[in-house]
Amino acid sequence: MLITGELAALQKEIEKIARDYGLTFPEVRYEMVDYKTVNLLAAYDGFPIRYPHWRFGMEYERLSKSYAYGLHRIYEMVINTEPIYAYLLQSNLMVDQKLVMAHVCGHADFFANNLWFAHTNRKMLDEVANHAARIRNYMDRFGQETVENFLDACLSLDNLIDIHAPGVQRRAIVVKEDETPQIVKKMKAKDYMDSYINPPEFLAEQQRRLTAEREQMKKFPAESERDVLLFLQEYAPLENWQRDVLGIVREEAYYFAPQRQTKIMNEGWAVFWHTRLMTNHLLQSSELIDYAEHHSGTVAAHPGRLNPYRLGYELFLDIEDRWNRGAFGPEYDNCTDRVARSQWDKKLGQGMEKVFSVRRIYNDVGFIDAFLTEEFARKHKLFVFEYNEHINEYEISSRDFQAVKQKLLFQLTNFGQPIVDVVDANYENRGELYLRHHYEGIDLDRPYLEATLINLYTIWNRPVHLETVLEDKGMVVFRYGPEGGSVQAAQVMDGRALLERLGQLVKYA
Amino acid sequence: MSQTTAHRIDQDAKRFRQIVQGHVRQNLRKYVSNGELIGRQGKDLVSIPIPQIDLPRLRFGGKQAGGVGQGDGDVGTPLGPGDQDGSQGAGDQPGAHILEVEMSLEELAEILGEELALPRIEPKGKKNVEGGKVRYTGIRRVGPESLRSFRRTYRAALKRQMSAGLYNPDRPVVIPIRDDVRYRSWNVYPQPQNSAVIFYMMDVSGSMTRQKKELVRLTAFWIDTWLRHNYKSLTVRYIVHDAAAKEVDQHTFYHLRESGGTKISSAYHLCSRLIAEEYDPAEWNMYAFHFSDGENFGGQDDKLCAELLEERLLPVMNLFGYGQVPGGYGRMFMETITQIEDEKLVGVKISDRDAIFDAIKEFLGKGL
């Protein structure tokens, strides 16, 4: 049910103020829903029509139960489409609805302007419904279980995508093998000049490069492929419907990826604006207490957890403040006097301008990298925690700024997912698939790894391998093949040999 | 939108429940033997921890990962237990907990029955009549005005007027008088109900350790679940014995530690006395399960037990199960049991937790 009357008038008022501040966004359509529907929509990631899958049912049960026990309440939900759809909860107070609408203005502006959303399909509402219809159709034709099992296998690989792919030309233009020269051409030269114009060392070097290139081209894929789903879609021996299902899973994964890449910024930006709109314009004195309670609930810091709403919001505030004061640049950076730094004020007044440009060009990784300062980390008491196996507890391991920043950046890189490439699709010349995990100091979860490998096998239909590193074993290749049973692990290189090799690589790099 | 969408989410939820059931079915042996479910059971529901229902993905192992947090505390301040998975992705989500799904005991019994191929129990000939259902199907001449039946009242009036020649079809006026008024009233429909009573007897002599009692507890839980599924009302009585027997409540039954000798006959005596006093064999389906480690005091008592079984207990019982947990020395009571030939008597050795599954199948496999 679309909103009418007082709420519709309110929406107009709020959006007018937001636009006056410089926020730009397409039409927003609010729907008023009850708590049951909001849980349902949340289970479906905001889209009213999704393909049938048990995980939505599982999520819905979880949400319903935790709502029934009073553990959570979804205030707002917004989906990135054009027009933008947002949901209001029927039972909310008027002040909550105001807060939500102001908050949604922030999200809407972010979706419309942040560059990481530039490639997003804004007709996703229809697209997702089409996906649902297609998958339903396949289920009717091939059986629910068959399709569901395949869907499960695809979904278990849906984090193996190349998040930068929509914006980058990854694949080289294909050159046919016999068109590339096999022998290096010499430049024309008179005999006595030949050894100067075509020095033999140079020729040999060129020849080596050429041969290596040709060798490379014999490999398949020629260059390692990070978009594992795409690779499978193109080369795995699949039925047509399977290829389509895999494509659907991939498309939806790419749709949601930028939201996961910009979680901190997106939420921070929305809080930044709802605060401003509410406190400067919309709030009536009688609503103050309710507003304060709900706002503080949103940005509350839980011990041992990082609230993305809070971190993003505080960072935007910090940026605005610093650029207003001119507290940036070499002069500021080189100043070591703490008092002078804290009182630094050049009356630059560029804060607003800066936050708008930040919301346009950054994602979470860049955002944290560029704007998380030591002062900020100290002021907001950020720390790193680690698992201590002796007491089976997590404990604070460091308050060092570099450690905090590094940890945070690591968690955000590739939206917190391991980076895995297809390296060889004809491993040992047997048509087996070989994946490599880029190890960055943290082991993969072993039971999940084995189950995922089995799923990968159901798609590739030939033995599959995954190369990774286990802290206590060194480099290990996991393998799963048609003989079934369990996933086998073979140690390729023990820890010390691996370290030595890594050391050498670093030395010669 | 919401009608069809609501329908669809229900379908997804149903599918999820099917998968949960399938999971429990597949891992039933594990659930039966590790006893996780006991203590998670409420009145009709049992909450089942399901670790694996998740889409597996390549992800970082939780424990090494750690994360960034915010708040007070020095280096070394503990933040919480680590046996759950660490959170990922800037720590904005709570850790992935093991999923707990609720399942009704009814559903669980259904699965147990199917997996163990347990036959439905045929209740004994006579039914135990227990009250009945009240339904408003009758008509009376007296009753409260609120139950007055308009239609029946006018029908009675019409009948009377016609028989008295007062009814004129050209001017069809029907006027009820006091005598015509009819009231709806109730009838009682007796509902036959199968009632059953289980007697659990356990040896609590010094040799019965906590582990052995745990075996008994697990076995009893599943027997209960199955029998409850088959009988509308189920009464459970608990008897413990060492050299003497007494009746106790459930908690005491599992936690009591006595010491001293063992006279199994004492328990059988008490059981047959309870039956004689309270349960008419014609009306009750009776089950008895006796657990001990097989040590009994002397051949004399064994003989007495055999007599009691053959003459007093087995004739009235649907089933008498004897479960022998390991650890006794010398002559085992099991030998006495196996000498008695009666299809209502089942003796099973429960050597460890893994044997519970098969023990239940032995006990209940006959459908008695």
PDB file of C-alpha atoms in Angstrom, chain A residues 40 44 48-49 52-58 60-61 65 136 144-145 148 152 155-156 158-159 263 302-306 308 310 380-385 387 392-397 399 404 407-408 411-412 416-418 420 441-445 448-449 451-452 455 471, chain B residues 1-2 5-19 51-94 99-102:
ATOM      1  CA  LEU A  40       9.180 -11.432   4.724  1.00  0.00           C
ATOM      2  CA  TYR A  44      13.868 -11.819   0.388  1.00  0.00           C
ATOM      3  CA  PRO A  48       8.854  -8.999  -3.132  1.00  0.00           C
ATOM      4  CA  ILE A  49       9.355 -11.772  -5.676  1.00  0.00           C
ATOM      5  CA  PRO A  52      11.762 -20.401  -4.455  1.00  0.00           C
ATOM      6  CA  HIS A  53      14.544 -21.360  -2.130  1.00  0.00           C
ATOM      7  CA  TRP A  54      14.660 -22.745   1.369  1.00  0.00           C
ATOM      8  CA  ARG A  55      17.213 -20.251   2.630  1.00  0.00           C
ATOM      9  CA  PHE A  56      14.581 -17.501   2.344  1.00  0.00           C
ATOM     10  CA  GLY A  57      12.287 -19.626   4.471  1.00  0.00           C
ATOM     11  CA  MET A  58      15.054 -20.180   6.991  1.00  0.00           C
ATOM     12  CA  TYR A  60      12.096 -15.676   7.505  1.00  0.00           C
ATOM     13  CA  GLU A  61      11.697 -18.110  10.387  1.00  0.00           C
ATOM     14  CA  LYS A  65      11.191 -15.736  15.857  1.00  0.00           C
ATOM     15  CA  ARG A 136       9.934 -21.725 -11.247  1.00  0.00           C
ATOM     16  CA  GLN A 144      12.061 -29.029  -7.689  1.00  0.00           C
ATOM     17  CA  GLU A 145      14.775 -31.091  -6.084  1.00  0.00           C
ATOM     18  CA  GLU A 148      17.209 -26.761  -5.995  1.00  0.00           C
ATOM     19  CA  ASP A 152      22.523 -24.762  -3.861  1.00  0.00           C
ATOM     20  CA  LEU A 155      24.952 -20.298  -4.413  1.00  0.00           C
ATOM     21  CA  SER A 156      27.785 -21.871  -2.534  1.00  0.00           C
ATOM     22  CA  ASP A 158      28.475 -16.938  -5.345  1.00  0.00           C
ATOM     23  CA  ASN A 159      31.188 -15.120  -3.415  1.00  0.00           C
ATOM     24  CA  LYS A 263      28.119  -0.820   3.859  1.00  0.00           C
ATOM     25  CA  HIS A 302      28.555  -2.695  21.290  1.00  0.00           C
ATOM     26  CA  PRO A 303      31.617  -3.914  23.086  1.00  0.00           C
ATOM     27  CA  GLY A 304      33.707  -6.058  20.825  1.00  0.00           C
ATOM     28  CA  ARG A 305      31.762  -5.233  17.724  1.00  0.00           C
ATOM     29  CA  LEU A 306      32.016  -2.500  15.191  1.00  0.00           C
ATOM     30  CA  PRO A 308      28.987   0.266  10.640  1.00  0.00           C
ATOM     31  CA  ARG A 310      28.392   4.507  13.909  1.00  0.00           C
ATOM     32  CA  HIS A 380      36.675   6.378  19.275  1.00  0.00           C
ATOM     33  CA  LYS A 381      38.613   3.740  21.194  1.00  0.00           C
ATOM     34  CA  LEU A 382      39.125   1.340  18.307  1.00  0.00           C
ATOM     35  CA  PHE A 383      41.015  -1.848  19.030  1.00  0.00           C
ATOM     36  CA  VAL A 384      41.963  -5.149  17.442  1.00  0.00           C
ATOM     37  CA  PHE A 385      40.754  -8.341  19.018  1.00  0.00           C
ATOM     38  CA  TYR A 387      41.189 -15.303  19.583  1.00  0.00           C
ATOM     39  CA  ASN A 392      38.906 -19.944  24.539  1.00  0.00           C
ATOM     40  CA  GLU A 393      37.958 -16.309  24.400  1.00  0.00           C
ATOM     41  CA  TYR A 394      38.382 -13.314  22.211  1.00  0.00           C
ATOM     42  CA  GLU A 395      40.448 -10.639  23.796  1.00  0.00           C
ATOM     43  CA  ILE A 396      41.735  -7.188  22.947  1.00  0.00           C
ATOM     44  CA  SER A 397      45.118  -7.699  21.377  1.00  0.00           C
ATOM     45  CA  ARG A 399      45.228  -0.576  20.355  1.00  0.00           C
ATOM     46  CA  VAL A 404      43.623  -1.372  13.754  1.00  0.00           C
ATOM     47  CA  LYS A 407      42.902  -5.276  10.277  1.00  0.00           C
ATOM     48  CA  LEU A 408      39.968  -3.185   9.191  1.00  0.00           C
ATOM     49  CA  GLN A 411      38.395  -7.315   6.503  1.00  0.00           C
ATOM     50  CA  LEU A 412      36.978  -4.992   3.904  1.00  0.00           C
ATOM     51  CA  GLY A 416      35.791  -9.825   3.533  1.00  0.00           C
ATOM     52  CA  GLN A 417      35.833 -12.828   1.224  1.00  0.00           C
ATOM     53  CA  PRO A 418      38.845 -14.927   0.304  1.00  0.00           C
ATOM     54  CA  VAL A 420      40.228 -17.270  -5.386  1.00  0.00           C
ATOM     55  CA  GLY A 441      47.585 -15.210   6.696  1.00  0.00           C
ATOM     56  CA  ILE A 442      44.194 -16.620   7.578  1.00  0.00           C
ATOM     57  CA  ASP A 443      43.240 -20.218   6.916  1.00  0.00           C
ATOM     58  CA  LEU A 444      40.037 -21.085   5.159  1.00  0.00           C
ATOM     59  CA  ASP A 445      37.348 -22.758   7.194  1.00  0.00           C
ATOM     60  CA  TYR A 448      33.141 -25.276   4.527  1.00  0.00           C
ATOM     61  CA  LEU A 449      36.011 -25.576   2.085  1.00  0.00           C
ATOM     62  CA  ALA A 451      31.668 -28.894   1.189  1.00  0.00           C
ATOM     63  CA  THR A 452      32.215 -26.089  -1.319  1.00  0.00           C
ATOM     64  CA  ASN A 455      29.570 -28.448  -4.864  1.00  0.00           C
ATOM     65  CA  GLU A 471      48.957 -22.514   9.049  1.00  0.00           C
TER      66      GLU A 471
ATOM     67  CA  MET B   1       1.424  -8.193  -3.667  1.00  0.00           C
ATOM     68  CA  SER B   2       1.438  -9.471  -0.161  1.00  0.00           C
ATOM     69  CA  THR B   5       4.285 -13.194  -1.610  1.00  0.00           C
ATOM     70  CA  ALA B   6       3.123 -14.391   1.785  1.00  0.00           C
ATOM     71  CA  HIS B   7       2.111 -17.650   0.172  1.00  0.00           C
ATOM     72  CA  ARG B   8       5.546 -17.971  -1.394  1.00  0.00           C
ATOM     73  CA  ILE B   9       7.469 -17.371   1.782  1.00  0.00           C
ATOM     74  CA  ASP B  10       5.313 -20.001   3.437  1.00  0.00           C
ATOM     75  CA  GLN B  11       6.354 -22.408   0.704  1.00  0.00           C
ATOM     76  CA  ASP B  12       9.988 -21.552   1.265  1.00  0.00           C
ATOM     77  CA  ALA B  13       9.546 -21.966   4.998  1.00  0.00           C
ATOM     78  CA  LYS B  14       7.859 -25.312   4.424  1.00  0.00           C
ATOM     79  CA  ARG B  15      10.687 -26.418   2.183  1.00  0.00           C
ATOM     80  CA  PHE B  16      13.156 -25.411   4.850  1.00  0.00           C
ATOM     81  CA  ARG B  17      11.289 -27.468   7.429  1.00  0.00           C
ATOM     82  CA  GLN B  18      11.368 -30.426   5.068  1.00  0.00           C
ATOM     83  CA  ILE B  19      15.100 -30.069   4.822  1.00  0.00           C
ATOM     84  CA  PRO B  51      24.866 -27.297  12.639  1.00  0.00           C
ATOM     85  CA  GLN B  52      25.060 -28.003   8.945  1.00  0.00           C
ATOM     86  CA  ILE B  53      22.114 -26.393   7.253  1.00  0.00           C
ATOM     87  CA  ASP B  54      23.920 -23.581   5.608  1.00  0.00           C
ATOM     88  CA  LEU B  55      25.211 -22.919   2.161  1.00  0.00           C
ATOM     89  CA  PRO B  56      28.885 -23.735   2.346  1.00  0.00           C
ATOM     90  CA  ARG B  57      31.141 -21.058   0.924  1.00  0.00           C
ATOM     91  CA  LEU B  58      34.852 -20.524   0.913  1.00  0.00           C
ATOM     92  CA  ARG B  59      35.316 -18.332   3.943  1.00  0.00           C
ATOM     93  CA  PHE B  60      37.918 -17.548   6.526  1.00  0.00           C
ATOM     94  CA  GLY B  61      38.164 -19.710   9.603  1.00  0.00           C
ATOM     95  CA  GLY B  62      36.780 -17.714  12.482  1.00  0.00           C
ATOM     96  CA  LYS B  63      39.306 -18.247  15.193  1.00  0.00           C
ATOM     97  CA  GLN B  64      42.394 -16.903  13.549  1.00  0.00           C
ATOM     98  CA  ALA B  65      40.556 -13.961  12.119  1.00  0.00           C
ATOM     99  CA  GLY B  66      39.632 -11.733  15.015  1.00  0.00           C
ATOM    100  CA  GLY B  67      38.489  -8.267  14.111  1.00  0.00           C
ATOM    101  CA  VAL B  68      38.188  -4.642  15.050  1.00  0.00           C
ATOM    102  CA  GLY B  69      36.025  -3.497  17.918  1.00  0.00           C
ATOM    103  CA  GLN B  70      35.237  -0.353  19.767  1.00  0.00           C
ATOM    104  CA  GLY B  71      35.087   0.428  23.462  1.00  0.00           C
ATOM    105  CA  ASP B  72      37.007   0.472  26.715  1.00  0.00           C
ATOM    106  CA  GLY B  73      39.492  -2.050  27.985  1.00  0.00           C
ATOM    107  CA  ASP B  74      43.231  -2.675  28.016  1.00  0.00           C
ATOM    108  CA  VAL B  75      45.139  -5.122  25.888  1.00  0.00           C
ATOM    109  CA  GLY B  76      44.219  -8.564  27.179  1.00  0.00           C
ATOM    110  CA  THR B  77      40.683  -7.713  28.205  1.00  0.00           C
ATOM    111  CA  PRO B  78      38.527 -10.698  27.307  1.00  0.00           C
ATOM    112  CA  LEU B  79      35.511  -9.976  25.123  1.00  0.00           C
ATOM    113  CA  GLY B  80      33.596 -13.196  25.164  1.00  0.00           C
ATOM    114  CA  PRO B  81      33.817 -16.885  24.599  1.00  0.00           C
ATOM    115  CA  GLY B  82      35.308 -18.036  21.363  1.00  0.00           C
ATOM    116  CA  ASP B  83      33.482 -21.239  20.708  1.00  0.00           C
ATOM    117  CA  GLN B  84      31.205 -19.522  18.284  1.00  0.00           C
ATOM    118  CA  ASP B  85      32.420 -18.311  14.959  1.00  0.00           C
ATOM    119  CA  GLY B  86      34.071 -14.965  14.767  1.00  0.00           C
ATOM    120  CA  SER B  87      32.227 -12.351  12.857  1.00  0.00           C
ATOM    121  CA  GLN B  88      33.328 -11.333   9.437  1.00  0.00           C
ATOM    122  CA  GLY B  89      33.056  -8.269   7.313  1.00  0.00           C
ATOM    123  CA  ALA B  90      34.032  -5.461   9.649  1.00  0.00           C
ATOM    124  CA  GLY B  91      32.266  -7.222  12.459  1.00  0.00           C
ATOM    125  CA  ASP B  92      28.870  -5.842  11.704  1.00  0.00           C
ATOM    126  CA  GLN B  93      27.049  -9.129  11.983  1.00  0.00           C
ATOM    127  CA  PRO B  94      26.745 -11.237  15.049  1.00  0.00           C
ATOM    128  CA  LEU B  99      20.850 -22.882  14.118  1.00  0.00           C
ATOM    129  CA  GLU B 100      18.162 -24.099  16.452  1.00  0.00           C
ATOM    130  CA  VAL B 101      14.958 -25.301  14.960  1.00  0.00           C
ATOM    131  CA  GLU B 102      11.894 -26.233  16.836  1.00  0.00           C
TER     132      GLU B 102
END
